PDB file of C-alpha atoms in Angstrom:
ATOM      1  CA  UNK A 367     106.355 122.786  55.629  1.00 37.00           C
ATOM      2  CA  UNK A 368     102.764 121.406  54.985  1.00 40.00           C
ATOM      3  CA  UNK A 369     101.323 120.318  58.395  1.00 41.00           C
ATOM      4  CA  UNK A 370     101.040 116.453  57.492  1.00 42.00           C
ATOM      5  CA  UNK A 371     105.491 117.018  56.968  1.00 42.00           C
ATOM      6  CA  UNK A 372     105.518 118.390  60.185  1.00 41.00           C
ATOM      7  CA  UNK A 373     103.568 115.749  61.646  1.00 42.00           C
ATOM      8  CA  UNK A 374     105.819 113.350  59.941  1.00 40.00           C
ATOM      9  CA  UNK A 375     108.690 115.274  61.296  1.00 42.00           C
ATOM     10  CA  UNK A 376     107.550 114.847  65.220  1.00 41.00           C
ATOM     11  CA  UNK A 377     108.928 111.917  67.239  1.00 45.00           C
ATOM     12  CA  UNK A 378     107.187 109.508  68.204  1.00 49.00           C
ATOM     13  CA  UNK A 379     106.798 110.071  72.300  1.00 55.00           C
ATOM     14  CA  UNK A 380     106.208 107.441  74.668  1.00 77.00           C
ATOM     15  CA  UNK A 381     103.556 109.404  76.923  1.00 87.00           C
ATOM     16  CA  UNK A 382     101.391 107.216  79.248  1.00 90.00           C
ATOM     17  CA  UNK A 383      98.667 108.584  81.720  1.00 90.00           C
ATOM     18  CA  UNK A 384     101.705 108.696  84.247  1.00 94.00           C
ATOM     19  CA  UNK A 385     104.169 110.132  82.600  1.00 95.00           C
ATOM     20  CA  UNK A 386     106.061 113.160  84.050  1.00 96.00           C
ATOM     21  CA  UNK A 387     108.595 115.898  83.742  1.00 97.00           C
ATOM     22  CA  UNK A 388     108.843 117.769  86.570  1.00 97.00           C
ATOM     23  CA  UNK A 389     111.349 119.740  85.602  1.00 97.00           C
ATOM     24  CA  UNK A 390     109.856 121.143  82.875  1.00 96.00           C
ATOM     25  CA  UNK A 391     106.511 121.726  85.021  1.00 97.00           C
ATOM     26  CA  UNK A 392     104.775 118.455  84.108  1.00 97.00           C
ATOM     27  CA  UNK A 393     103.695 116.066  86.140  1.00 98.00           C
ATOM     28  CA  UNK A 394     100.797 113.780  86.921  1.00 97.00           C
ATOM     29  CA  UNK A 395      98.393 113.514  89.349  1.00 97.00           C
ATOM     30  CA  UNK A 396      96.919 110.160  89.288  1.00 96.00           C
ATOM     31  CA  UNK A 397      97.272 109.108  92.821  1.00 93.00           C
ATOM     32  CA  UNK A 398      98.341 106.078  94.195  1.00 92.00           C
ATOM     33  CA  UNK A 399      96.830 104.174  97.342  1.00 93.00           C
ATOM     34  CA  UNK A 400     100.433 105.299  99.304  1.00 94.00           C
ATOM     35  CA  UNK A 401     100.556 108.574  98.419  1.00 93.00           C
ATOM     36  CA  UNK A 402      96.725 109.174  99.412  1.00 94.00           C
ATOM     37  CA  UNK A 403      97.879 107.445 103.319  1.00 96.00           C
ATOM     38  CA  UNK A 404     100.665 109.430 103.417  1.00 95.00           C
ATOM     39  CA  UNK A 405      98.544 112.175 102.937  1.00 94.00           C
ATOM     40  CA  UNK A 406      99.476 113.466  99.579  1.00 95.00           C
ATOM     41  CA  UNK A 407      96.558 112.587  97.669  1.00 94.00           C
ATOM     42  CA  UNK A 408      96.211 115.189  94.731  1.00 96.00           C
ATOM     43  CA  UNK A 409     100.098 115.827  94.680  1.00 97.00           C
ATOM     44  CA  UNK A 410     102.546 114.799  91.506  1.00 97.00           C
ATOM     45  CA  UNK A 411     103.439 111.156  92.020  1.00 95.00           C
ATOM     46  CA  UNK A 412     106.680 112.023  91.468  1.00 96.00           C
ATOM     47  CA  UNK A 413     107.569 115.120  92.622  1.00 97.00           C
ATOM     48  CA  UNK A 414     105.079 115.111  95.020  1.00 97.00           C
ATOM     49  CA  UNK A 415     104.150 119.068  94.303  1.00 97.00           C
ATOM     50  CA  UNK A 416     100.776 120.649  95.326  1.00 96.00           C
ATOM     51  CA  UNK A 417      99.729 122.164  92.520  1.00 97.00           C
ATOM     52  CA  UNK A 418      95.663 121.932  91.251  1.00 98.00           C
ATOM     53  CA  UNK A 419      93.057 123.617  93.424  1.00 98.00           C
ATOM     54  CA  UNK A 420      90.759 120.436  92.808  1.00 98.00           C
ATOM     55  CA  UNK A 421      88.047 121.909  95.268  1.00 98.00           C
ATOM     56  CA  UNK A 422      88.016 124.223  92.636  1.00 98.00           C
ATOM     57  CA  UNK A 423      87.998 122.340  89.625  1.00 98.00           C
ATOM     58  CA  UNK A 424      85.718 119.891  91.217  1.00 98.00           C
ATOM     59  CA  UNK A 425      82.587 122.280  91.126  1.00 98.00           C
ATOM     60  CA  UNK A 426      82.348 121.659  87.429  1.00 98.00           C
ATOM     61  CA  UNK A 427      81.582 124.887  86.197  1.00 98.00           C
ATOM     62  CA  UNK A 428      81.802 125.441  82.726  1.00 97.00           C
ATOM     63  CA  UNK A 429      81.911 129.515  83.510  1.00 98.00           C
ATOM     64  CA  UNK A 430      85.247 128.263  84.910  1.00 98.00           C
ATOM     65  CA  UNK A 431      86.714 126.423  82.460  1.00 98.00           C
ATOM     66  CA  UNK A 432      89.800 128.511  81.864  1.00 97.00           C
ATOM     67  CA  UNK A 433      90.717 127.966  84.643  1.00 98.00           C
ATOM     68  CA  UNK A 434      90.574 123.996  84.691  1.00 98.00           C
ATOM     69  CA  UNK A 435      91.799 124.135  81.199  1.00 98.00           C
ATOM     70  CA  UNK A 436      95.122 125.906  82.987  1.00 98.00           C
ATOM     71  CA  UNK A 437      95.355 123.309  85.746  1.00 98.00           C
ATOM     72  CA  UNK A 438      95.216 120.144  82.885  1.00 98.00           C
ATOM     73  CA  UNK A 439      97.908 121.451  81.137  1.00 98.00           C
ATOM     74  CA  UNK A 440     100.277 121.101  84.184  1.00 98.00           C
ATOM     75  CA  UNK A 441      99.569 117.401  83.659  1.00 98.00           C
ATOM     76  CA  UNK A 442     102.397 115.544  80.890  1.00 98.00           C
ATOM     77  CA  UNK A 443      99.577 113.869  79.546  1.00 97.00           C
ATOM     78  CA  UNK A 444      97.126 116.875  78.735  1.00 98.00           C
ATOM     79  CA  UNK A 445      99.587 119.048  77.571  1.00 97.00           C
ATOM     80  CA  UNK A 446     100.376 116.773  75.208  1.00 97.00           C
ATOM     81  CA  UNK A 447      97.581 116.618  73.606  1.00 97.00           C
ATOM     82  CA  UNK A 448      96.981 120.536  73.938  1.00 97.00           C
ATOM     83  CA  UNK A 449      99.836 121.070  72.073  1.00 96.00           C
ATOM     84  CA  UNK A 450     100.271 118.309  69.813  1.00 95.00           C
ATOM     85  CA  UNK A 451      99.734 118.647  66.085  1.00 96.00           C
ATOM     86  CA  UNK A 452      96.219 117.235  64.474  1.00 97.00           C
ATOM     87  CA  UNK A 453      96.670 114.179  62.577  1.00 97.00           C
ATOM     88  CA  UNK A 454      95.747 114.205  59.165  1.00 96.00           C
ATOM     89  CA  UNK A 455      92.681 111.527  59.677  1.00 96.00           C
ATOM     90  CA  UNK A 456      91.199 113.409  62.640  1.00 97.00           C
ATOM     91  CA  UNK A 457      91.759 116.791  60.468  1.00 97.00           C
ATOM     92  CA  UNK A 458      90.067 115.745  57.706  1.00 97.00           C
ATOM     93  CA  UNK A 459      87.293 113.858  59.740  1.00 96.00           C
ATOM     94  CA  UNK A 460      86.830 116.895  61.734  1.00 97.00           C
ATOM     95  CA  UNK A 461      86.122 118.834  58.081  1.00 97.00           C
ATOM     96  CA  UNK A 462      83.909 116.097  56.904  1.00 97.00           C
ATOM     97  CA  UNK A 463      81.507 116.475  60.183  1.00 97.00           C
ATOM     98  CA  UNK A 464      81.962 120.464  60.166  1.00 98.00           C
ATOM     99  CA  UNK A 465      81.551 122.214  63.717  1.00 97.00           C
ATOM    100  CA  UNK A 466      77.851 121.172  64.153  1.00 97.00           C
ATOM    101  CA  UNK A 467      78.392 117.527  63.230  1.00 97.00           C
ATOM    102  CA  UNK A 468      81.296 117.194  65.163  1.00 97.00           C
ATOM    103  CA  UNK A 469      79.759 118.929  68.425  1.00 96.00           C
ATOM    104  CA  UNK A 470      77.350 116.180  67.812  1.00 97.00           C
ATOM    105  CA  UNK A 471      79.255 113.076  67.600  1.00 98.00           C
ATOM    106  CA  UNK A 472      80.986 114.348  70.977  1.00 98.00           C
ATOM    107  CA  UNK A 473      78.046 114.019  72.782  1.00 96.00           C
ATOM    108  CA  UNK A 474      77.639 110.474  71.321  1.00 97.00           C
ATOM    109  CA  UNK A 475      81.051 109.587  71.686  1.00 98.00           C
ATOM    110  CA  UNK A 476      81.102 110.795  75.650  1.00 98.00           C
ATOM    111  CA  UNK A 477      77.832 109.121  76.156  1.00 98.00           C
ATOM    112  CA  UNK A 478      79.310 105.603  74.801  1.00 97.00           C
ATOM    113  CA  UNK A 479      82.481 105.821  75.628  1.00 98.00           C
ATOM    114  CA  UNK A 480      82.507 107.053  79.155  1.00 98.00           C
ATOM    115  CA  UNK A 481      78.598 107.329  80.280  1.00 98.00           C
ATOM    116  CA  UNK A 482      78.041 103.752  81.686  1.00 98.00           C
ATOM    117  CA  UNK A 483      78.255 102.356  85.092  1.00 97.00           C
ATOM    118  CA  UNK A 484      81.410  99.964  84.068  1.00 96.00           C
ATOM    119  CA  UNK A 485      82.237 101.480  80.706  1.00 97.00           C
ATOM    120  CA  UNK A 486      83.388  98.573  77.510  1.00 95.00           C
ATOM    121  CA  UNK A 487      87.647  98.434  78.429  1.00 95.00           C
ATOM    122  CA  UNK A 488      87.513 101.258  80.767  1.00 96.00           C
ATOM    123  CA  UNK A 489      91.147 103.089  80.832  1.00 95.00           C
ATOM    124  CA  UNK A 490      92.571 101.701  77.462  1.00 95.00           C
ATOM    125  CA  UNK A 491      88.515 102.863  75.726  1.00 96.00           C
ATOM    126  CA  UNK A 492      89.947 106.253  74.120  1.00 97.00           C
ATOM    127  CA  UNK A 493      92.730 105.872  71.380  1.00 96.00           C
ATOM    128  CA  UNK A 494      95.692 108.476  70.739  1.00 94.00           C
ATOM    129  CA  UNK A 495      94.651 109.897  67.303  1.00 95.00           C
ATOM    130  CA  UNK A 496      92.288 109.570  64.752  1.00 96.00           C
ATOM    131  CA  UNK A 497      89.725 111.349  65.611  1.00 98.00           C
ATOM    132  CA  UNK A 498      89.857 115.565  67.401  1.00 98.00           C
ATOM    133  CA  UNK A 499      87.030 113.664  69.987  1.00 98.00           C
ATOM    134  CA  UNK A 500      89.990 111.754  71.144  1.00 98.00           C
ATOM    135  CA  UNK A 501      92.519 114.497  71.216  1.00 98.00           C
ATOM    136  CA  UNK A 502      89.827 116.387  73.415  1.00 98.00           C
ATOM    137  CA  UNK A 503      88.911 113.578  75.371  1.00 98.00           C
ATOM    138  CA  UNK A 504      92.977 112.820  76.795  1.00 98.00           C
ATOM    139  CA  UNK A 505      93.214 117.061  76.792  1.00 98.00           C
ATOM    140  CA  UNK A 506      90.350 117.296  79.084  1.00 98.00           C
ATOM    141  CA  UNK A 507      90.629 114.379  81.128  1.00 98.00           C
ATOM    142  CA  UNK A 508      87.362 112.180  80.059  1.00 98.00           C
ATOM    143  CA  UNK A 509      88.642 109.303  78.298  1.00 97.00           C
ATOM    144  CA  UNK A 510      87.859 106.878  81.004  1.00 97.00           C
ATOM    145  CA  UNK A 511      86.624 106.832  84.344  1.00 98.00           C
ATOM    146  CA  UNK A 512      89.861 106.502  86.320  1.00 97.00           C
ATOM    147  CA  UNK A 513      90.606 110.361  84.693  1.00 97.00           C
ATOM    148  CA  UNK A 514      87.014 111.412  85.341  1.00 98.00           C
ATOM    149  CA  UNK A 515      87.056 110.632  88.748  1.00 97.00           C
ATOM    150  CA  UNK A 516      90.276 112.442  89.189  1.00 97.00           C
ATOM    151  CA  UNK A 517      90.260 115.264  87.256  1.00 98.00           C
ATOM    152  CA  UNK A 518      86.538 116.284  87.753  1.00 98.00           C
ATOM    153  CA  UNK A 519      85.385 114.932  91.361  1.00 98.00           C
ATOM    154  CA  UNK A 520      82.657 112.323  89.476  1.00 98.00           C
ATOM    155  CA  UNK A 521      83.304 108.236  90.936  1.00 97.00           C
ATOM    156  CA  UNK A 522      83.428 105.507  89.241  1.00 97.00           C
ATOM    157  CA  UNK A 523      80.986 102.868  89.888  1.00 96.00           C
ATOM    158  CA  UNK A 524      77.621 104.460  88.475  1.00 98.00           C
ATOM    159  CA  UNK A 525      76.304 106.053  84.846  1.00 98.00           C
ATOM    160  CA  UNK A 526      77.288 109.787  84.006  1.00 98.00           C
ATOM    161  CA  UNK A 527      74.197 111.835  85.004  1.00 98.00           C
ATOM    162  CA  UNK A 528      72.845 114.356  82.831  1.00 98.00           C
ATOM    163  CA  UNK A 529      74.407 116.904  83.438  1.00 98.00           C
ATOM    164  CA  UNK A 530      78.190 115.370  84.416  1.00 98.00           C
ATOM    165  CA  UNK A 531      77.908 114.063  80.703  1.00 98.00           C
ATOM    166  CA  UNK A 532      76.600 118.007  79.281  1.00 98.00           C
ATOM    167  CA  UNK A 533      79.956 119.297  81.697  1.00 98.00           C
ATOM    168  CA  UNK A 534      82.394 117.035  79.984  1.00 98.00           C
ATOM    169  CA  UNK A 535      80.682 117.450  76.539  1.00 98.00           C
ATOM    170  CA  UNK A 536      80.778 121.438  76.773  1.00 98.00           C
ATOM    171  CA  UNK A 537      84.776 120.902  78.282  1.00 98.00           C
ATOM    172  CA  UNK A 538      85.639 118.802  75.045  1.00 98.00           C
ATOM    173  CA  UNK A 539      83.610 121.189  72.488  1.00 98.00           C
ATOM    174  CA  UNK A 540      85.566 123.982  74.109  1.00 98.00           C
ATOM    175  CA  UNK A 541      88.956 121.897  73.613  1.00 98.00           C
ATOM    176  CA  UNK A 542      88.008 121.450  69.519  1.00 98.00           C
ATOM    177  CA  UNK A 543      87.191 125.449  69.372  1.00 97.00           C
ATOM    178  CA  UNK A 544      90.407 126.024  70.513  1.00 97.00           C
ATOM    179  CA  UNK A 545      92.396 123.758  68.369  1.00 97.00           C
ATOM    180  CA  UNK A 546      90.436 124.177  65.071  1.00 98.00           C
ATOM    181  CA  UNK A 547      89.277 127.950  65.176  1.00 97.00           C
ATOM    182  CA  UNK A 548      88.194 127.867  61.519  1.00 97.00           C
ATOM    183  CA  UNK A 549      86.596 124.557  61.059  1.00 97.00           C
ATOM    184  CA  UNK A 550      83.317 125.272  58.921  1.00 97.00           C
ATOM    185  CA  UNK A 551      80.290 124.785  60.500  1.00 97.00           C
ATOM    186  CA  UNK A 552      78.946 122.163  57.666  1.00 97.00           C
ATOM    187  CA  UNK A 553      80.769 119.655  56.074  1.00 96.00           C
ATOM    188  CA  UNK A 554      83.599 119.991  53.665  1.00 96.00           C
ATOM    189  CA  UNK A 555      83.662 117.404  50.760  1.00 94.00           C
ATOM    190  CA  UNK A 556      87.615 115.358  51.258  1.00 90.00           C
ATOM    191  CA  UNK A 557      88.553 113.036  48.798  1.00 86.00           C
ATOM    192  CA  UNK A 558      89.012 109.728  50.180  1.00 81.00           C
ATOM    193  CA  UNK A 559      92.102 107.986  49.948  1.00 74.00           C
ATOM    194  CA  UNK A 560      92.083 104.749  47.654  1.00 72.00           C
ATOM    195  CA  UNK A 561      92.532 101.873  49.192  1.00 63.00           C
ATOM    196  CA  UNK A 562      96.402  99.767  48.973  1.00 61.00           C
ATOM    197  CA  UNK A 563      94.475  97.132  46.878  1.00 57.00           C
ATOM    198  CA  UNK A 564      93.536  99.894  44.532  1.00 51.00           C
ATOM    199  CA  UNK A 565      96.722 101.545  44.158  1.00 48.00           C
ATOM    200  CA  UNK A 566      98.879  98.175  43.333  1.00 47.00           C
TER     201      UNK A 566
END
């Protein structure tokens, strides 16, 4: 089966930012205003289980991203897109960057997308496929503020310095090594697909 048939071949799953199975050993950990007063801030919102070391993911050290990349994956939403298959459009925009284009384009992406103060349509800024940025952006939890925050100890409220921005960049670049092992380093020449108007 070619991997655009088994794309095909996947159903199409509801997943939202709060999504959970808890039974399976996903959850989310988005908290809500209650949860934080009753003292629970950090737990599932559904299960309510105690499960991410956030002191220790919030020192943002790249030497540690294993580690983080572990605790994500507990999360519905970032295992999702850890394990979900590459769309054909981000796969073949990933080969027309190559490794080195793409690496740069995350930086630009992060910078835009996520960098300001009050980023452009915060929390809806990041689409679901398309492009292995976006993939890496919902795996690793910077696809909008409200995640940021969360995830990675950084508030809302002010720009990205420096080196937040280089953290989240070298967490996404990490994702894309992962999932694309032998992408080229240079571009590789893809046909584009003719247009609708053409074909008819």
């Amino acid at each position: 089966m070619t991997s655009e048939a088994a794309q095909s071949s996947l159903p199409k799953l509801a997943i939202t930012c709060t999504s959970t199975d808890c039974d399976q050993g996903l959850h989310c950990f988005r908290s809500t205003k209650k949860l934080v007063e009753a003292g629970l801030g950090g737990a599932c919102r559904n299960c309510h289980a105690q499960l991410v070391d956030w002191d220790r993911v919030h020192q943002r050290r790249v030497g540690d991203a294993r580690h983080t990349f572990t605790e994500l994956r507990l999360e519905l939403i970032r295992h999702h897109f850890w394990h979900l298959a590459i769309d054909e459009r981000a796969m073949n925009h990933a080969l027309r960057k190559g490794r080195v284009g793409l690496n740069s384009a995350v930086v630009k992406r992060l910078a835009r997308s996520v960098g300001p103060e009050v980023p452009y349509r915060d929390g809806t800024q990041t689409p679901m496929s398309g492009n292995i940025i976006y993939y890496a952006q919902h795996a690793t939890a910077c696809c909008c503020r409200t995640c940021i925050e969360y995830w990675h100890g950084i508030p809302k409220g002010r720009p990205l310095t420096e080196k937040e921005l280089q953290y989240l960049t070298d967490l996404a670049t990490m994702f894309i090594a992962e999932r694309l092992p032998d992408l080229p380093d240079g571009p590789t020449k893809i046909p584009r697909r003719p247009s609708r108007s053409a074909e008819s």
